């Protein structure tokens, strides 16, 4: 937690915010801050600055917030639904890296049970996104969509999203090396363990997505995602 | 497990290997292979090819192994010892990415208790390295060194390692953006949560290491490592 992120429902007035239990614990145990100390705070979807801690009422009183959140990545990520534990970490990590649009998608090799996971509830996803923002000192919440059917997504949802964007689908075979340092917006689709099947690859290609590989090493989703993002958009 | 990796102690003859319990379970439950089926196998520190499965004796009979393992990254990674769970995943992930030399190092902000973790035993580290190799279809085991004292490492061990290599230390402040697509060998040092302290940064700089940053987002070690490796050496 490199930033105390304050949500609208924590506001007591325009400049006074109530800290929640998780924040109180972090401020006490990790940051070891005391009454009257300064904290780095940010408003959800807003600016960043300093606040003064009141440990009597567990409130923080905001100074001028003048720092803009770090730049977002100009891309949307389509992710075949990973298994729940992998999903948690992936949501945190991609949020920390600056992804603002995530489409979780079904695929032939996604286990049906993954869609039943409590990780997919709105409250749970929100929690991982918040953790990712707090890690990276960002304030802008990503939007996460869930698509339980592959075909309607690729045929109906994807085409308008692809306008003026480069479409890339990660696939180890019949693919070119993934581009490095893109100067345009993109949509990147990453498959499940075991990859997209033949039908799915045909659909991606028909929709105008270009298949790209990452060399001859097969990586887990949790590794492949930061590798791909860092390659497409190396931070300056 | 994208490769059944066979160790010398599993050899019954030059071409016949005994499968261990973990491999038997994976072959049955995940790969769903049957007696007489072909498996992708590799010898530790050797070549890759096909073998035929015998489920009666849980042995595999090797054909010609002719495929070389994927290329290694021309770099050594120095990692301030992360907390045990993070270390497990990081060892697997960097092994999968092709790192062959890892120095685990103490630092002021590494908790003392981390050095007592059972994850650091030789057998346990070996297990994570093997998992990383199996993931990436590699056979060449990395070497992992443990340095419980910072100063002797930087003053005595590092200088000869740095000959003919670019030395980089990840640090968010007073640093240049990390280079992209290096064409030379390197040593990359990544700090603990909370970063290297001032004394440590002075020592790195005095040893000839150049400080590099990853932009204004603060990433966890498990994300920062693949991001940095993918930036320095994008797979072709």
Short mmCIF file of C-alpha atoms in Angstrom, two decimals:
data_model
loop_
_atom_site.label_atom_id
_atom_site.label_comp_id
_atom_site.label_asym_id
_atom_site.label_seq_id
_atom_site.Cartn_x
_atom_site.Cartn_y
_atom_site.Cartn_z
CA UNK A 1 0.00 0.00 0.00
CA UNK A 2 1.99 2.98 -1.27
CA UNK A 3 -1.04 5.27 -1.23
CA UNK A 4 -4.06 5.61 1.07
CA UNK A 5 -6.88 5.54 -1.45
CA UNK A 6 -10.06 7.29 -0.29
CA UNK A 7 -13.49 6.40 -1.70
CA UNK A 8 -16.42 8.84 -1.91
CA UNK A 9 -18.29 6.94 0.82
CA UNK A 10 -15.44 7.70 3.25
CA UNK A 11 -15.92 11.47 2.93
CA UNK A 12 -17.15 13.30 6.03
CA UNK A 13 -16.69 16.66 4.32
CA UNK A 14 -14.83 17.86 1.25
CA UNK A 15 -11.47 17.68 3.08
CA UNK A 16 -12.11 15.21 5.89
CA UNK A 17 -12.19 11.43 5.33
CA UNK A 18 -12.86 8.48 7.60
CA UNK A 19 -10.18 5.74 7.39
CA UNK A 20 -11.44 2.16 7.11
CA UNK A 21 -10.21 -0.77 9.21
CA UNK A 22 -7.76 -2.03 6.57
CA UNK A 23 -6.21 1.41 6.21
CA UNK A 24 -6.01 1.89 9.99
CA UNK A 25 -4.16 -1.38 10.34
CA UNK A 26 -1.73 -0.59 7.53
CA UNK A 27 -1.04 2.91 8.85
CA UNK A 28 -0.34 1.55 12.35
CA UNK A 29 1.52 -1.68 11.61
CA UNK A 30 3.36 -1.06 8.34
CA UNK A 31 3.71 2.70 7.96
CA UNK A 32 4.01 3.13 11.76
CA UNK A 33 2.51 6.62 11.52
CA UNK A 34 1.33 8.59 14.54
CA UNK A 35 -1.27 11.25 15.29
CA UNK A 36 -0.40 14.40 13.33
CA UNK A 37 1.86 12.63 10.80
CA UNK A 38 1.53 13.21 7.07
CA UNK A 39 0.21 10.49 4.75
CA UNK A 40 0.28 10.15 0.97
CA UNK A 41 -3.40 9.99 -0.01
CA UNK A 42 -5.44 9.92 -3.20
CA UNK A 43 -9.13 10.12 -4.10
CA UNK A 44 -10.61 7.28 -6.14
CA UNK A 45 -10.66 8.51 -9.76
CA UNK A 46 -9.09 11.79 -8.56
CA UNK A 47 -5.84 13.49 -7.57
CA UNK A 48 -3.04 12.64 -5.13
CA UNK A 49 -1.44 14.68 -2.34
CA UNK A 50 -0.83 14.76 1.40
CA UNK A 51 -3.19 14.44 4.33
CA UNK A 52 -2.75 14.75 8.10
CA UNK A 53 -3.55 11.76 10.28
CA UNK A 54 -5.89 11.97 13.27
CA UNK A 55 -5.59 8.70 15.19
CA UNK A 56 -8.14 9.76 17.77
CA UNK A 57 -11.02 9.61 15.29
CA UNK A 58 -9.12 7.66 12.57
CA UNK A 59 -9.69 10.46 10.11
CA UNK A 60 -7.43 12.13 7.60
CA UNK A 61 -7.60 15.79 6.78
CA UNK A 62 -6.62 16.55 3.19
CA UNK A 63 -4.24 19.26 2.08
CA UNK A 64 -4.14 20.42 -1.53
CA UNK A 65 -4.25 17.40 -3.86
CA UNK A 66 -2.30 18.43 -6.95
CA UNK A 67 -0.57 15.30 -8.27
CA UNK A 68 -2.16 13.55 -11.26
CA UNK A 69 -2.25 9.74 -11.20
CA UNK A 70 0.33 7.98 -13.45
CA UNK A 71 -0.53 7.53 -17.13
CA UNK A 72 -2.77 4.64 -18.14
CA UNK A 73 -1.74 2.08 -20.77
CA UNK A 74 -3.56 2.80 -24.06
CA UNK A 75 -4.90 -0.72 -24.34
CA UNK A 76 -7.61 -3.16 -23.36
CA UNK A 77 -6.73 -6.62 -22.12
CA UNK A 78 -8.82 -9.67 -22.99
CA UNK A 79 -8.03 -12.54 -20.67
CA UNK A 80 -9.33 -16.09 -20.89
CA UNK A 81 -10.60 -16.53 -17.32
CA UNK A 82 -7.66 -17.87 -15.29
CA UNK A 83 -8.07 -20.06 -12.22
CA UNK A 84 -9.19 -18.02 -9.20
CA UNK A 85 -5.83 -17.67 -7.42
CA UNK A 86 -4.10 -16.67 -10.62
CA UNK A 87 -6.95 -14.24 -11.36
CA UNK A 88 -6.50 -12.42 -8.04
CA UNK A 89 -2.80 -11.83 -8.60
CA UNK A 90 -3.30 -10.99 -12.26
CA UNK A 91 -5.99 -8.39 -11.51
CA UNK A 92 -3.73 -6.73 -8.93
CA UNK A 93 -0.69 -6.81 -11.18
CA UNK A 94 -2.35 -5.48 -14.33
CA UNK A 95 -4.04 -2.75 -12.32
CA UNK A 96 -0.64 -1.80 -10.89
CA UNK A 97 0.76 -1.72 -14.44
CA UNK A 98 -1.92 0.72 -15.62
CA UNK A 99 -4.43 -1.41 -17.55
CA UNK A 100 -7.85 0.30 -17.41
CA UNK A 101 -10.06 -2.11 -19.36
CA UNK A 102 -10.19 -5.85 -18.78
CA UNK A 103 -12.46 -8.35 -20.50
CA UNK A 104 -12.58 -11.75 -18.79
CA UNK A 105 -13.60 -14.23 -21.45
CA UNK A 106 -14.66 -17.85 -21.67
CA UNK A 107 -12.66 -20.24 -23.83
CA UNK A 108 -12.82 -23.98 -24.54
CA UNK A 109 -9.96 -24.67 -22.12
CA UNK A 110 -11.34 -22.56 -19.26
CA UNK A 111 -12.74 -24.86 -16.57
CA UNK A 112 -16.47 -24.23 -16.10
CA UNK A 113 -16.06 -24.10 -12.31
CA UNK A 114 -13.88 -20.98 -12.56
CA UNK A 115 -16.98 -18.94 -13.42
CA UNK A 116 -18.53 -19.92 -10.08
CA UNK A 117 -15.63 -18.58 -8.04
CA UNK A 118 -16.42 -15.98 -5.36
CA UNK A 119 -13.39 -14.06 -6.70
CA UNK A 120 -15.65 -12.95 -9.57
CA UNK A 121 -18.19 -11.09 -7.42
CA UNK A 122 -18.18 -7.33 -7.89
CA UNK A 123 -17.02 -6.70 -4.31
CA UNK A 124 -14.14 -9.13 -4.59
CA UNK A 125 -12.91 -7.81 -7.93
CA UNK A 126 -13.15 -4.28 -6.56
CA UNK A 127 -10.87 -5.27 -3.67
CA UNK A 128 -8.10 -6.57 -6.00
CA UNK A 129 -8.34 -3.49 -8.20
CA UNK A 130 -7.98 -1.26 -5.13
CA UNK A 131 -4.92 -3.23 -4.01
CA UNK A 132 -3.36 -2.81 -7.44
CA UNK A 133 -3.99 0.95 -7.39
CA UNK A 134 -2.58 1.28 -3.86
CA UNK A 135 0.54 -0.63 -4.96
CA UNK A 136 1.22 1.62 -7.97
CA UNK A 137 0.05 4.92 -6.45
CA UNK A 138 -2.71 5.17 -9.00
CA UNK A 139 -6.30 6.32 -8.37
CA UNK A 140 -8.20 5.43 -11.55
CA UNK A 141 -10.25 2.25 -11.20
CA UNK A 142 -10.16 -0.15 -14.17
CA UNK A 143 -13.40 -1.53 -15.58
CA UNK A 144 -13.68 -5.32 -15.62
CA UNK A 145 -16.21 -7.01 -17.93
CA UNK A 146 -17.18 -10.68 -17.78
CA UNK A 147 -18.12 -12.56 -20.96
CA UNK A 148 -19.22 -16.12 -20.33
CA UNK A 149 -19.60 -16.89 -24.05
CA UNK A 150 -16.66 -16.71 -26.44
CA UNK A 151 -18.41 -16.39 -29.79
CA UNK A 152 -20.74 -13.44 -29.11
CA UNK A 153 -17.78 -11.55 -27.67
CA UNK A 154 -15.56 -12.03 -30.70
CA UNK A 155 -18.35 -11.58 -33.25
CA UNK A 156 -20.36 -8.73 -31.72
CA UNK A 157 -18.49 -6.99 -28.89
CA UNK A 158 -14.96 -6.99 -30.31
CA UNK A 159 -15.34 -5.40 -33.79
CA UNK A 160 -16.33 -1.89 -32.64
CA UNK A 161 -13.63 -2.00 -29.92
CA UNK A 162 -11.03 -2.77 -32.58
CA UNK A 163 -11.64 0.44 -34.53
CA UNK A 164 -8.40 2.42 -34.69
CA UNK A 165 -6.63 -0.12 -32.53
CA UNK A 166 -4.13 -2.83 -33.25
CA UNK A 167 -5.58 -6.23 -32.31
CA UNK A 168 -3.13 -8.81 -30.99
CA UNK A 169 -3.78 -12.34 -29.80
CA UNK A 170 -1.02 -14.21 -27.95
CA UNK A 171 -0.49 -17.64 -29.49
CA UNK A 172 2.66 -19.74 -29.62
CA UNK A 173 2.17 -21.10 -33.15
CA UNK A 174 1.92 -19.53 -36.62
CA UNK A 175 2.67 -16.19 -35.10
CA UNK A 176 5.12 -13.32 -35.37
CA UNK A 177 7.22 -12.08 -32.47
CA UNK A 178 5.14 -9.66 -30.38
CA UNK A 179 5.98 -6.03 -31.30
CA UNK A 180 8.14 -3.91 -28.99
CA UNK A 181 7.35 -0.29 -27.97
CA UNK A 182 4.05 0.28 -29.81
CA UNK A 183 3.04 3.86 -30.55
CA UNK A 184 -0.63 3.08 -31.00
CA UNK A 185 -3.55 1.83 -28.93
CA UNK A 186 -4.21 -1.91 -28.88
CA UNK A 187 -6.35 -4.79 -27.72
CA UNK A 188 -4.39 -7.79 -26.49
CA UNK A 189 -5.99 -11.22 -25.97
CA UNK A 190 -4.24 -13.80 -23.79
CA UNK A 191 -5.38 -17.43 -23.78
CA UNK A 192 -5.93 -19.99 -21.04
CA UNK A 193 -3.37 -22.58 -19.90
CA UNK A 194 -3.21 -24.87 -22.92
CA UNK A 195 -3.89 -21.98 -25.29
CA UNK A 196 -6.76 -21.02 -27.59
CA UNK A 197 -8.11 -23.88 -29.69
CA UNK A 198 -8.24 -23.94 -33.48
CA UNK A 199 -11.82 -22.66 -33.75
CA UNK A 200 -11.01 -19.78 -31.41
CA UNK A 201 -7.89 -18.84 -33.36
CA UNK A 202 -9.94 -18.81 -36.57
CA UNK A 203 -12.45 -16.50 -34.93
CA UNK A 204 -9.74 -14.14 -33.65
CA UNK A 205 -8.13 -14.00 -37.06
CA UNK A 206 -11.47 -13.45 -38.81
CA UNK A 207 -12.11 -10.52 -36.44
CA UNK A 208 -8.82 -8.93 -37.53
CA UNK A 209 -6.60 -9.91 -34.60
CA UNK A 210 -2.96 -10.64 -35.43
CA UNK A 211 -1.31 -13.57 -33.65
CA UNK A 212 1.92 -12.88 -31.79
CA UNK A 213 4.28 -15.12 -29.82
CA UNK A 214 6.73 -14.59 -26.98
CA UNK A 215 9.58 -16.84 -28.13
CA UNK A 216 9.91 -20.55 -27.47
CA UNK A 217 9.32 -20.43 -23.73
CA UNK A 218 5.83 -21.21 -22.48
CA UNK A 219 5.00 -18.84 -19.61
CA UNK A 220 2.23 -18.85 -17.02
CA UNK A 221 -0.43 -16.19 -17.47
CA UNK A 222 0.83 -14.33 -14.39
CA UNK A 223 4.27 -14.01 -16.03
CA UNK A 224 3.14 -13.65 -19.64
CA UNK A 225 0.93 -10.65 -18.91
CA UNK A 226 3.61 -8.34 -17.43
CA UNK A 227 6.04 -9.57 -20.09
CA UNK A 228 3.65 -8.64 -22.91
CA UNK A 229 2.60 -5.30 -21.42
CA UNK A 230 6.20 -4.28 -20.74
CA UNK A 231 7.14 -5.18 -24.31
CA UNK A 232 4.24 -3.34 -25.95
CA UNK A 233 4.46 -0.25 -23.75
CA UNK A 234 7.81 0.04 -21.93
CA UNK A 235 7.44 2.73 -19.24
CA UNK A 236 9.44 5.84 -20.13
CA UNK B 1 4.37 -29.08 -16.70
CA UNK B 2 4.99 -28.78 -20.43
CA UNK B 3 7.93 -31.17 -20.34
CA UNK B 4 8.67 -34.32 -18.32
CA UNK B 5 12.13 -33.48 -16.99
CA UNK B 6 14.26 -36.53 -16.18
CA UNK B 7 17.10 -36.40 -13.64
CA UNK B 8 20.19 -38.63 -13.75
CA UNK B 9 19.01 -40.53 -10.66
CA UNK B 10 15.89 -41.63 -12.56
CA UNK B 11 17.92 -43.46 -15.23
CA UNK B 12 17.57 -47.26 -15.33
CA UNK B 13 19.65 -47.42 -18.51
CA UNK B 14 20.75 -44.91 -21.12
CA UNK B 15 17.29 -44.86 -22.71
CA UNK B 16 14.98 -46.05 -19.91
CA UNK B 17 13.89 -43.77 -17.07
CA UNK B 18 11.75 -44.30 -13.98
CA UNK B 19 8.98 -41.70 -13.55
CA UNK B 20 8.58 -40.20 -10.08
CA UNK B 21 5.28 -39.86 -8.21
CA UNK B 22 4.75 -36.22 -9.20
CA UNK B 23 5.29 -37.03 -12.87
CA UNK B 24 3.02 -40.07 -12.69
CA UNK B 25 0.23 -37.97 -11.24
CA UNK B 26 0.63 -35.23 -13.84
CA UNK B 27 0.74 -37.72 -16.73
CA UNK B 28 -2.43 -39.44 -15.48
CA UNK B 29 -4.52 -36.49 -14.29
CA UNK B 30 -3.51 -33.56 -16.46
CA UNK B 31 -2.01 -35.00 -19.64
CA UNK B 32 -4.39 -38.03 -19.46
CA UNK B 33 -1.82 -40.17 -21.29
CA UNK B 34 -2.11 -43.96 -21.54
CA UNK B 35 0.25 -46.90 -21.87
CA UNK B 36 2.10 -46.63 -25.20
CA UNK B 37 1.45 -42.89 -25.64
CA UNK B 38 4.20 -40.47 -26.56
CA UNK B 39 5.46 -37.85 -24.06
CA UNK B 40 7.60 -34.75 -24.50
CA UNK B 41 10.65 -35.42 -22.30
CA UNK B 42 13.99 -33.76 -21.56
CA UNK B 43 17.11 -34.64 -19.61
CA UNK B 44 18.24 -32.25 -16.87
CA UNK B 45 21.00 -30.11 -18.43
CA UNK B 46 20.48 -32.06 -21.70
CA UNK B 47 18.36 -32.34 -24.84
CA UNK B 48 14.62 -32.65 -25.47
CA UNK B 49 12.62 -35.18 -27.53
CA UNK B 50 9.93 -37.83 -27.31
CA UNK B 51 9.60 -40.87 -25.09
CA UNK B 52 7.10 -43.74 -24.93
CA UNK B 53 5.10 -44.23 -21.74
CA UNK B 54 4.92 -47.58 -19.93
CA UNK B 55 2.21 -47.29 -17.26
CA UNK B 56 2.79 -50.84 -16.04
CA UNK B 57 6.20 -50.01 -14.61
CA UNK B 58 5.83 -46.21 -14.76
CA UNK B 59 8.84 -45.93 -17.01
CA UNK B 60 9.52 -43.93 -20.13
CA UNK B 61 11.63 -45.22 -22.99
CA UNK B 62 13.48 -42.44 -24.80
CA UNK B 63 13.63 -41.98 -28.55
CA UNK B 64 16.27 -39.75 -30.12
CA UNK B 65 16.56 -36.50 -28.16
CA UNK B 66 17.56 -33.87 -30.69
CA UNK B 67 15.95 -30.59 -29.58
CA UNK B 68 18.17 -28.06 -27.79
CA UNK B 69 16.67 -26.24 -24.81
CA UNK B 70 15.60 -22.61 -25.43
CA UNK B 71 18.26 -19.91 -25.20
CA UNK B 72 19.25 -18.57 -21.79
CA UNK B 73 19.14 -14.87 -20.93
CA UNK B 74 22.69 -13.43 -20.95
CA UNK B 75 22.37 -11.99 -17.48
CA UNK B 76 22.62 -12.61 -13.76
CA UNK B 77 19.88 -11.47 -11.42
CA UNK B 78 20.61 -10.12 -7.95
CA UNK B 79 17.49 -10.16 -5.81
CA UNK B 80 17.09 -8.74 -2.33
CA UNK B 81 15.60 -11.77 -0.57
CA UNK B 82 11.79 -11.49 -0.99
CA UNK B 83 9.33 -12.92 1.51
CA UNK B 84 9.03 -16.71 1.19
CA UNK B 85 5.80 -16.90 -0.86
CA UNK B 86 7.00 -14.25 -3.25
CA UNK B 87 10.37 -16.03 -3.49
CA UNK B 88 8.75 -19.31 -4.58
CA UNK B 89 6.81 -17.70 -7.41
CA UNK B 90 9.73 -15.50 -8.39
CA UNK B 91 12.14 -18.45 -8.61
CA UNK B 92 9.69 -20.35 -10.81
CA UNK B 93 8.97 -17.37 -13.02
CA UNK B 94 12.56 -16.27 -13.58
CA UNK B 95 13.57 -19.86 -14.29
CA UNK B 96 10.77 -20.08 -16.85
CA UNK B 97 12.02 -16.84 -18.41
CA UNK B 98 15.55 -18.22 -18.84
CA UNK B 99 17.59 -16.67 -16.02
CA UNK B 100 20.51 -19.00 -15.20
CA UNK B 101 22.25 -17.18 -12.36
CA UNK B 102 20.48 -15.82 -9.29
CA UNK B 103 22.08 -14.16 -6.28
CA UNK B 104 19.75 -13.82 -3.29
CA UNK B 105 21.09 -10.96 -1.22
CA UNK B 106 20.49 -9.41 2.16
CA UNK B 107 19.51 -5.75 2.38
CA UNK B 108 18.57 -3.41 5.22
CA UNK B 109 14.86 -3.76 4.44
CA UNK B 110 14.86 -7.58 4.18
CA UNK B 111 13.25 -9.06 7.30
CA UNK B 112 15.76 -11.22 9.18
CA UNK B 113 13.20 -14.04 9.51
CA UNK B 114 13.10 -14.53 5.72
CA UNK B 115 16.57 -16.14 5.88
CA UNK B 116 15.18 -18.84 8.21
CA UNK B 117 12.48 -19.89 5.77
CA UNK B 118 12.41 -23.58 4.71
CA UNK B 119 11.93 -22.28 1.15
CA UNK B 120 15.68 -21.55 1.16
CA UNK B 121 16.83 -25.15 1.67
CA UNK B 122 18.62 -26.65 -1.31
CA UNK B 123 15.88 -29.26 -1.86
CA UNK B 124 13.14 -26.66 -1.80
CA UNK B 125 14.88 -24.26 -4.18
CA UNK B 126 15.61 -27.18 -6.50
CA UNK B 127 11.89 -27.98 -6.61
CA UNK B 128 10.92 -24.45 -7.73
CA UNK B 129 13.66 -24.38 -10.35
CA UNK B 130 12.43 -27.71 -11.74
CA UNK B 131 8.87 -26.35 -11.90
CA UNK B 132 10.09 -23.31 -13.80
CA UNK B 133 11.99 -25.48 -16.29
CA UNK B 134 8.98 -27.78 -16.80
CA UNK B 135 6.79 -24.74 -17.44
CA UNK B 136 9.07 -23.26 -20.11
CA UNK B 137 10.26 -26.56 -21.67
CA UNK B 138 13.81 -25.84 -20.61
CA UNK B 139 16.31 -28.34 -19.16
CA UNK B 140 19.21 -26.21 -17.89
CA UNK B 141 19.10 -25.69 -14.12
CA UNK B 142 19.90 -22.20 -12.87
CA UNK B 143 22.42 -21.71 -10.07
CA UNK B 144 21.12 -19.90 -6.99
CA UNK B 145 23.59 -18.31 -4.57
CA UNK B 146 22.69 -16.98 -1.12
CA UNK B 147 24.54 -13.99 0.34
CA UNK B 148 23.46 -13.14 3.86
CA UNK B 149 25.70 -10.07 4.02
CA UNK B 150 25.26 -7.12 1.65
CA UNK B 151 28.61 -5.42 1.88
CA UNK B 152 30.97 -8.35 1.18
CA UNK B 153 28.83 -9.21 -1.86
CA UNK B 154 28.99 -5.74 -3.37
CA UNK B 155 32.65 -5.13 -2.47
CA UNK B 156 34.20 -8.53 -3.17
CA UNK B 157 31.89 -10.82 -5.14
CA UNK B 158 30.37 -8.31 -7.56
CA UNK B 159 33.40 -6.59 -9.14
CA UNK B 160 34.78 -9.63 -11.04
CA UNK B 161 31.22 -10.57 -12.13
CA UNK B 162 30.79 -7.10 -13.60
CA UNK B 163 33.68 -7.43 -16.04
CA UNK B 164 32.37 -7.02 -19.60
CA UNK B 165 28.83 -6.70 -18.33
CA UNK B 166 26.48 -3.79 -17.91
CA UNK B 167 25.53 -3.41 -14.25
CA UNK B 168 22.01 -2.14 -13.53
CA UNK B 169 20.30 -1.53 -10.20
CA UNK B 170 16.56 -0.93 -10.13
CA UNK B 171 15.78 2.18 -8.10
CA UNK B 172 12.88 4.59 -8.44
CA UNK B 173 14.83 7.78 -7.72
CA UNK B 174 17.77 9.56 -9.39
CA UNK B 175 17.66 7.01 -12.15
CA UNK B 176 17.31 6.79 -15.94
CA UNK B 177 14.60 4.77 -17.64
CA UNK B 178 15.68 1.12 -17.85
CA UNK B 179 17.13 0.35 -21.32
CA UNK B 180 15.09 -1.61 -23.88
CA UNK B 181 16.45 -4.51 -25.97
CA UNK B 182 20.06 -4.72 -24.73
CA UNK B 183 22.62 -6.35 -26.99
CA UNK B 184 25.08 -7.08 -24.20
CA UNK B 185 25.29 -9.20 -21.08
CA UNK B 186 24.21 -7.65 -17.80
CA UNK B 187 23.80 -7.94 -14.06
CA UNK B 188 20.51 -6.60 -12.73
CA UNK B 189 19.90 -5.93 -9.03
CA UNK B 190 16.33 -5.62 -7.73
CA UNK B 191 15.66 -4.29 -4.24
CA UNK B 192 13.31 -5.32 -1.44
CA UNK B 193 9.84 -3.87 -0.82
CA UNK B 194 10.66 -0.36 0.29
CA UNK B 195 13.75 -0.25 -1.92
CA UNK B 196 17.51 -0.11 -1.31
CA UNK B 197 18.57 2.39 1.35
CA UNK B 198 20.97 5.28 0.81
CA UNK B 199 24.07 3.40 1.96
CA UNK B 200 23.23 0.50 -0.33
CA UNK B 201 22.69 2.77 -3.33
CA UNK B 202 26.07 4.40 -2.66
CA UNK B 203 27.68 0.98 -2.60
CA UNK B 204 26.02 -0.10 -5.86
CA UNK B 205 27.09 3.11 -7.56
CA UNK B 206 30.64 2.83 -6.25
CA UNK B 207 30.79 -0.70 -7.68
CA UNK B 208 29.87 0.64 -11.12
CA UNK B 209 26.16 -0.20 -11.20
CA UNK B 210 23.91 2.27 -13.02
CA UNK B 211 20.53 3.02 -11.47
CA UNK B 212 17.44 2.54 -13.65
CA UNK B 213 13.74 3.08 -13.02
CA UNK B 214 10.54 1.62 -14.43
CA UNK B 215 8.43 4.76 -14.67
CA UNK B 216 6.30 6.25 -11.91
CA UNK B 217 4.42 3.09 -10.96
CA UNK B 218 5.72 1.11 -7.98
CA UNK B 219 5.47 -2.61 -8.78
CA UNK B 220 5.76 -5.70 -6.61
CA UNK B 221 8.90 -7.77 -7.10
CA UNK B 222 6.91 -10.55 -8.76
CA UNK B 223 5.70 -8.06 -11.41
CA UNK B 224 8.84 -5.91 -11.64
CA UNK B 225 11.09 -8.87 -12.45
CA UNK B 226 9.29 -10.08 -15.61
CA UNK B 227 8.77 -6.44 -16.63
CA UNK B 228 12.49 -5.70 -16.38
CA UNK B 229 13.64 -8.94 -18.04
CA UNK B 230 11.20 -8.53 -20.90
CA UNK B 231 12.40 -4.97 -21.44
CA UNK B 232 16.10 -5.78 -21.36
CA UNK B 233 15.84 -8.93 -23.49
CA UNK B 234 12.55 -9.13 -25.44
CA UNK B 235 12.23 -12.70 -26.80
CA UNK B 236 12.65 -12.76 -30.58
#
